[in-house]
């Protein structure tokens, strides 16, 4: 239950701890985003990651970062499409995103609630084109 | 075609990673950006700012992306600065490494694949 009278200092401290606010279960709509790919309303809270950067349903993202993940220094704002997955040495799956506007690439960790079918479809893409895959196997 | 040392220098490069000497153009006439044997490349151009990069780090092949045309693109990541690039796969690129890269995520899925039922 929220207290009716809060000491001022408490409010000030809370407003500076942005991460705690994002992770609160109070459902602030301001912290959500609408996916540019499938229009799903997505909460920024993602299990297993500190910061969600792609839609858990269609895996699309937005081009907001420039050099460092999370720097939000890019002005492109183009839609980023998931184009590949790869495995880090520790076994974790990573998604490669490519911006549809400027072609820039980025790699991002998968989240615990990412659509498993969408992830596997993405991973199967190189093997899906049976011509290409079988030609490659024959050439081995 | 003459085989003098000079011609070799103009038409070939030596892979900084595995030491292979390869032609600068692939058999289909396209310009190579990576070694056909180990598929490694070098970070020589800046993709965020444009123009040349001073990084010069080794770029290792990490993933295959498929274009709408069905063509394979090779995704490289610079081991020094983490920059990513995407370049067409050449006809004579090492097929074993390409195939290993394509199947590796499926060999280490983050969830049991049986749980998905029919794909
Ligand atoms: Zn979406
Ligand atoms: Zn962009
Ligand atoms: Zn090489
Ligand atoms: Zn680099």
JSON list of C-alpha atoms in Angstrom, two decimals, chain A residues 4-110:
[
{"chain": "A", "resi": 4, "resn": "UNK", "atom": "CA", "xyz": [-0.17, 8.90, 1.94]},
{"chain": "A", "resi": 5, "resn": "UNK", "atom": "CA", "xyz": [2.57, 11.13, 3.30]},
{"chain": "A", "resi": 6, "resn": "UNK", "atom": "CA", "xyz": [6.05, 10.43, 2.05]},
{"chain": "A", "resi": 7, "resn": "UNK", "atom": "CA", "xyz": [9.15, 12.20, 3.23]},
{"chain": "A", "resi": 8, "resn": "UNK", "atom": "CA", "xyz": [10.44, 14.44, 0.41]},
{"chain": "A", "resi": 9, "resn": "UNK", "atom": "CA", "xyz": [13.91, 12.95, 0.50]},
{"chain": "A", "resi": 10, "resn": "UNK", "atom": "CA", "xyz": [12.49, 9.55, -0.38]},
{"chain": "A", "resi": 11, "resn": "UNK", "atom": "CA", "xyz": [10.89, 10.85, -3.59]},
{"chain": "A", "resi": 12, "resn": "UNK", "atom": "CA", "xyz": [14.09, 12.56, -4.67]},
{"chain": "A", "resi": 13, "resn": "UNK", "atom": "CA", "xyz": [16.12, 9.44, -4.18]},
{"chain": "A", "resi": 14, "resn": "UNK", "atom": "CA", "xyz": [13.67, 7.35, -6.16]},
{"chain": "A", "resi": 15, "resn": "UNK", "atom": "CA", "xyz": [13.63, 9.68, -9.15]},
{"chain": "A", "resi": 16, "resn": "UNK", "atom": "CA", "xyz": [17.38, 9.28, -9.51]},
{"chain": "A", "resi": 17, "resn": "UNK", "atom": "CA", "xyz": [17.33, 5.50, -9.46]},
{"chain": "A", "resi": 18, "resn": "UNK", "atom": "CA", "xyz": [15.89, 5.05, -12.95]},
{"chain": "A", "resi": 19, "resn": "UNK", "atom": "CA", "xyz": [16.47, 1.31, -13.18]},
{"chain": "A", "resi": 20, "resn": "UNK", "atom": "CA", "xyz": [14.36, 0.60, -10.13]},
{"chain": "A", "resi": 21, "resn": "UNK", "atom": "CA", "xyz": [11.49, 2.57, -11.61]},
{"chain": "A", "resi": 22, "resn": "UNK", "atom": "CA", "xyz": [11.70, 0.66, -14.91]},
{"chain": "A", "resi": 23, "resn": "UNK", "atom": "CA", "xyz": [11.54, -2.64, -13.11]},
{"chain": "A", "resi": 24, "resn": "UNK", "atom": "CA", "xyz": [8.59, -1.74, -10.90]},
{"chain": "A", "resi": 25, "resn": "UNK", "atom": "CA", "xyz": [5.47, -3.76, -11.46]},
{"chain": "A", "resi": 26, "resn": "UNK", "atom": "CA", "xyz": [3.28, -0.66, -11.39]},
{"chain": "A", "resi": 27, "resn": "UNK", "atom": "CA", "xyz": [2.83, -0.82, -15.18]},
{"chain": "A", "resi": 28, "resn": "UNK", "atom": "CA", "xyz": [3.85, 2.70, -16.17]},
{"chain": "A", "resi": 29, "resn": "UNK", "atom": "CA", "xyz": [2.78, 2.98, -19.82]},
{"chain": "A", "resi": 30, "resn": "UNK", "atom": "CA", "xyz": [5.49, 5.57, -20.39]},
{"chain": "A", "resi": 31, "resn": "UNK", "atom": "CA", "xyz": [8.10, 2.84, -20.05]},
{"chain": "A", "resi": 32, "resn": "UNK", "atom": "CA", "xyz": [6.56, 0.62, -22.72]},
{"chain": "A", "resi": 33, "resn": "UNK", "atom": "CA", "xyz": [7.15, 0.87, -26.44]},
{"chain": "A", "resi": 34, "resn": "UNK", "atom": "CA", "xyz": [5.15, -0.17, -29.47]},
{"chain": "A", "resi": 35, "resn": "UNK", "atom": "CA", "xyz": [7.05, -2.53, -31.77]},
{"chain": "A", "resi": 36, "resn": "UNK", "atom": "CA", "xyz": [7.82, -0.98, -35.17]},
{"chain": "A", "resi": 37, "resn": "UNK", "atom": "CA", "xyz": [7.60, -4.44, -36.73]},
{"chain": "A", "resi": 38, "resn": "UNK", "atom": "CA", "xyz": [4.40, -6.00, -35.40]},
{"chain": "A", "resi": 39, "resn": "UNK", "atom": "CA", "xyz": [2.79, -3.15, -33.35]},
{"chain": "A", "resi": 40, "resn": "UNK", "atom": "CA", "xyz": [2.90, -5.20, -30.14]},
{"chain": "A", "resi": 41, "resn": "UNK", "atom": "CA", "xyz": [2.94, -3.16, -26.94]},
{"chain": "A", "resi": 42, "resn": "UNK", "atom": "CA", "xyz": [6.14, -4.22, -25.20]},
{"chain": "A", "resi": 43, "resn": "UNK", "atom": "CA", "xyz": [7.22, -3.64, -21.63]},
{"chain": "A", "resi": 44, "resn": "UNK", "atom": "CA", "xyz": [10.88, -2.67, -21.22]},
{"chain": "A", "resi": 45, "resn": "UNK", "atom": "CA", "xyz": [11.22, -5.22, -18.46]},
{"chain": "A", "resi": 46, "resn": "UNK", "atom": "CA", "xyz": [12.68, -8.43, -19.88]},
{"chain": "A", "resi": 47, "resn": "UNK", "atom": "CA", "xyz": [13.57, -11.54, -17.90]},
{"chain": "A", "resi": 48, "resn": "UNK", "atom": "CA", "xyz": [17.28, -12.23, -17.84]},
{"chain": "A", "resi": 49, "resn": "UNK", "atom": "CA", "xyz": [18.40, -8.86, -19.26]},
{"chain": "A", "resi": 50, "resn": "UNK", "atom": "CA", "xyz": [18.82, -5.42, -17.74]},
{"chain": "A", "resi": 51, "resn": "UNK", "atom": "CA", "xyz": [17.38, -3.65, -20.76]},
{"chain": "A", "resi": 52, "resn": "UNK", "atom": "CA", "xyz": [15.10, -4.95, -23.52]},
{"chain": "A", "resi": 53, "resn": "UNK", "atom": "CA", "xyz": [16.14, -3.82, -26.97]},
{"chain": "A", "resi": 54, "resn": "UNK", "atom": "CA", "xyz": [13.96, -5.91, -29.28]},
{"chain": "A", "resi": 55, "resn": "UNK", "atom": "CA", "xyz": [10.39, -7.11, -29.57]},
{"chain": "A", "resi": 56, "resn": "UNK", "atom": "CA", "xyz": [9.92, -10.54, -27.92]},
{"chain": "A", "resi": 57, "resn": "UNK", "atom": "CA", "xyz": [7.37, -11.52, -30.58]},
{"chain": "A", "resi": 58, "resn": "UNK", "atom": "CA", "xyz": [8.92, -10.57, -33.96]},
{"chain": "A", "resi": 59, "resn": "UNK", "atom": "CA", "xyz": [12.46, -9.75, -32.68]},
{"chain": "A", "resi": 60, "resn": "UNK", "atom": "CA", "xyz": [12.49, -6.36, -34.48]},
{"chain": "A", "resi": 61, "resn": "UNK", "atom": "CA", "xyz": [14.33, -3.45, -32.92]},
{"chain": "A", "resi": 62, "resn": "UNK", "atom": "CA", "xyz": [14.91, 0.27, -33.47]},
{"chain": "A", "resi": 63, "resn": "UNK", "atom": "CA", "xyz": [18.16, 1.92, -34.54]},
{"chain": "A", "resi": 64, "resn": "UNK", "atom": "CA", "xyz": [18.83, 4.14, -31.51]},
{"chain": "A", "resi": 65, "resn": "UNK", "atom": "CA", "xyz": [22.39, 3.19, -30.51]},
{"chain": "A", "resi": 66, "resn": "UNK", "atom": "CA", "xyz": [25.49, 4.39, -32.32]},
{"chain": "A", "resi": 67, "resn": "UNK", "atom": "CA", "xyz": [28.66, 2.62, -31.18]},
{"chain": "A", "resi": 68, "resn": "UNK", "atom": "CA", "xyz": [27.95, 1.22, -27.75]},
{"chain": "A", "resi": 69, "resn": "UNK", "atom": "CA", "xyz": [24.81, -0.77, -26.88]},
{"chain": "A", "resi": 70, "resn": "UNK", "atom": "CA", "xyz": [22.59, 1.52, -24.83]},
{"chain": "A", "resi": 71, "resn": "UNK", "atom": "CA", "xyz": [24.29, 4.81, -25.77]},
{"chain": "A", "resi": 72, "resn": "UNK", "atom": "CA", "xyz": [21.12, 5.90, -27.66]},
{"chain": "A", "resi": 73, "resn": "UNK", "atom": "CA", "xyz": [23.30, 8.30, -29.68]},
{"chain": "A", "resi": 74, "resn": "UNK", "atom": "CA", "xyz": [22.01, 7.47, -33.17]},
{"chain": "A", "resi": 75, "resn": "UNK", "atom": "CA", "xyz": [19.51, 9.74, -34.88]},
{"chain": "A", "resi": 76, "resn": "UNK", "atom": "CA", "xyz": [18.55, 7.14, -37.48]},
{"chain": "A", "resi": 77, "resn": "UNK", "atom": "CA", "xyz": [15.53, 5.61, -35.66]},
{"chain": "A", "resi": 78, "resn": "UNK", "atom": "CA", "xyz": [15.15, 3.14, -38.54]},
{"chain": "A", "resi": 79, "resn": "UNK", "atom": "CA", "xyz": [13.58, -0.27, -38.02]},
{"chain": "A", "resi": 80, "resn": "UNK", "atom": "CA", "xyz": [16.11, -3.01, -37.31]},
{"chain": "A", "resi": 81, "resn": "UNK", "atom": "CA", "xyz": [15.33, -6.49, -38.52]},
{"chain": "A", "resi": 82, "resn": "UNK", "atom": "CA", "xyz": [16.73, -9.69, -36.98]},
{"chain": "A", "resi": 83, "resn": "UNK", "atom": "CA", "xyz": [18.90, -11.20, -39.73]},
{"chain": "A", "resi": 84, "resn": "UNK", "atom": "CA", "xyz": [20.93, -13.95, -38.01]},
{"chain": "A", "resi": 85, "resn": "UNK", "atom": "CA", "xyz": [21.70, -15.70, -34.76]},
{"chain": "A", "resi": 86, "resn": "UNK", "atom": "CA", "xyz": [25.08, -16.86, -33.52]},
{"chain": "A", "resi": 87, "resn": "UNK", "atom": "CA", "xyz": [26.41, -18.53, -30.40]},
{"chain": "A", "resi": 88, "resn": "UNK", "atom": "CA", "xyz": [28.84, -16.85, -28.04]},
{"chain": "A", "resi": 89, "resn": "UNK", "atom": "CA", "xyz": [31.72, -18.96, -26.70]},
{"chain": "A", "resi": 90, "resn": "UNK", "atom": "CA", "xyz": [29.72, -19.38, -23.47]},
{"chain": "A", "resi": 91, "resn": "UNK", "atom": "CA", "xyz": [26.87, -20.90, -25.51]},
{"chain": "A", "resi": 92, "resn": "UNK", "atom": "CA", "xyz": [24.49, -17.95, -25.29]},
{"chain": "A", "resi": 93, "resn": "UNK", "atom": "CA", "xyz": [22.47, -17.10, -28.41]},
{"chain": "A", "resi": 94, "resn": "UNK", "atom": "CA", "xyz": [22.91, -13.62, -29.86]},
{"chain": "A", "resi": 95, "resn": "UNK", "atom": "CA", "xyz": [20.73, -11.93, -32.49]},
{"chain": "A", "resi": 96, "resn": "UNK", "atom": "CA", "xyz": [22.28, -9.88, -35.30]},
{"chain": "A", "resi": 97, "resn": "UNK", "atom": "CA", "xyz": [20.07, -6.89, -36.17]},
{"chain": "A", "resi": 98, "resn": "UNK", "atom": "CA", "xyz": [20.37, -4.88, -39.36]},
{"chain": "A", "resi": 99, "resn": "UNK", "atom": "CA", "xyz": [18.85, -1.42, -39.86]},
{"chain": "A", "resi": 100, "resn": "UNK", "atom": "CA", "xyz": [16.47, -1.29, -42.83]},
{"chain": "A", "resi": 101, "resn": "UNK", "atom": "CA", "xyz": [17.18, 2.44, -43.28]},
{"chain": "A", "resi": 102, "resn": "UNK", "atom": "CA", "xyz": [20.97, 2.66, -43.11]},
{"chain": "A", "resi": 103, "resn": "UNK", "atom": "CA", "xyz": [22.23, -0.94, -43.10]},
{"chain": "A", "resi": 104, "resn": "UNK", "atom": "CA", "xyz": [24.01, -0.68, -39.72]},
{"chain": "A", "resi": 105, "resn": "UNK", "atom": "CA", "xyz": [24.48, -3.96, -37.83]},
{"chain": "A", "resi": 106, "resn": "UNK", "atom": "CA", "xyz": [24.32, -4.70, -34.12]},
{"chain": "A", "resi": 107, "resn": "UNK", "atom": "CA", "xyz": [24.34, -7.82, -31.96]},
{"chain": "A", "resi": 108, "resn": "UNK", "atom": "CA", "xyz": [22.09, -8.31, -28.96]},
{"chain": "A", "resi": 109, "resn": "UNK", "atom": "CA", "xyz": [21.49, -10.93, -26.28]},
{"chain": "A", "resi": 110, "resn": "UNK", "atom": "CA", "xyz": [18.25, -12.85, -26.48]}
]
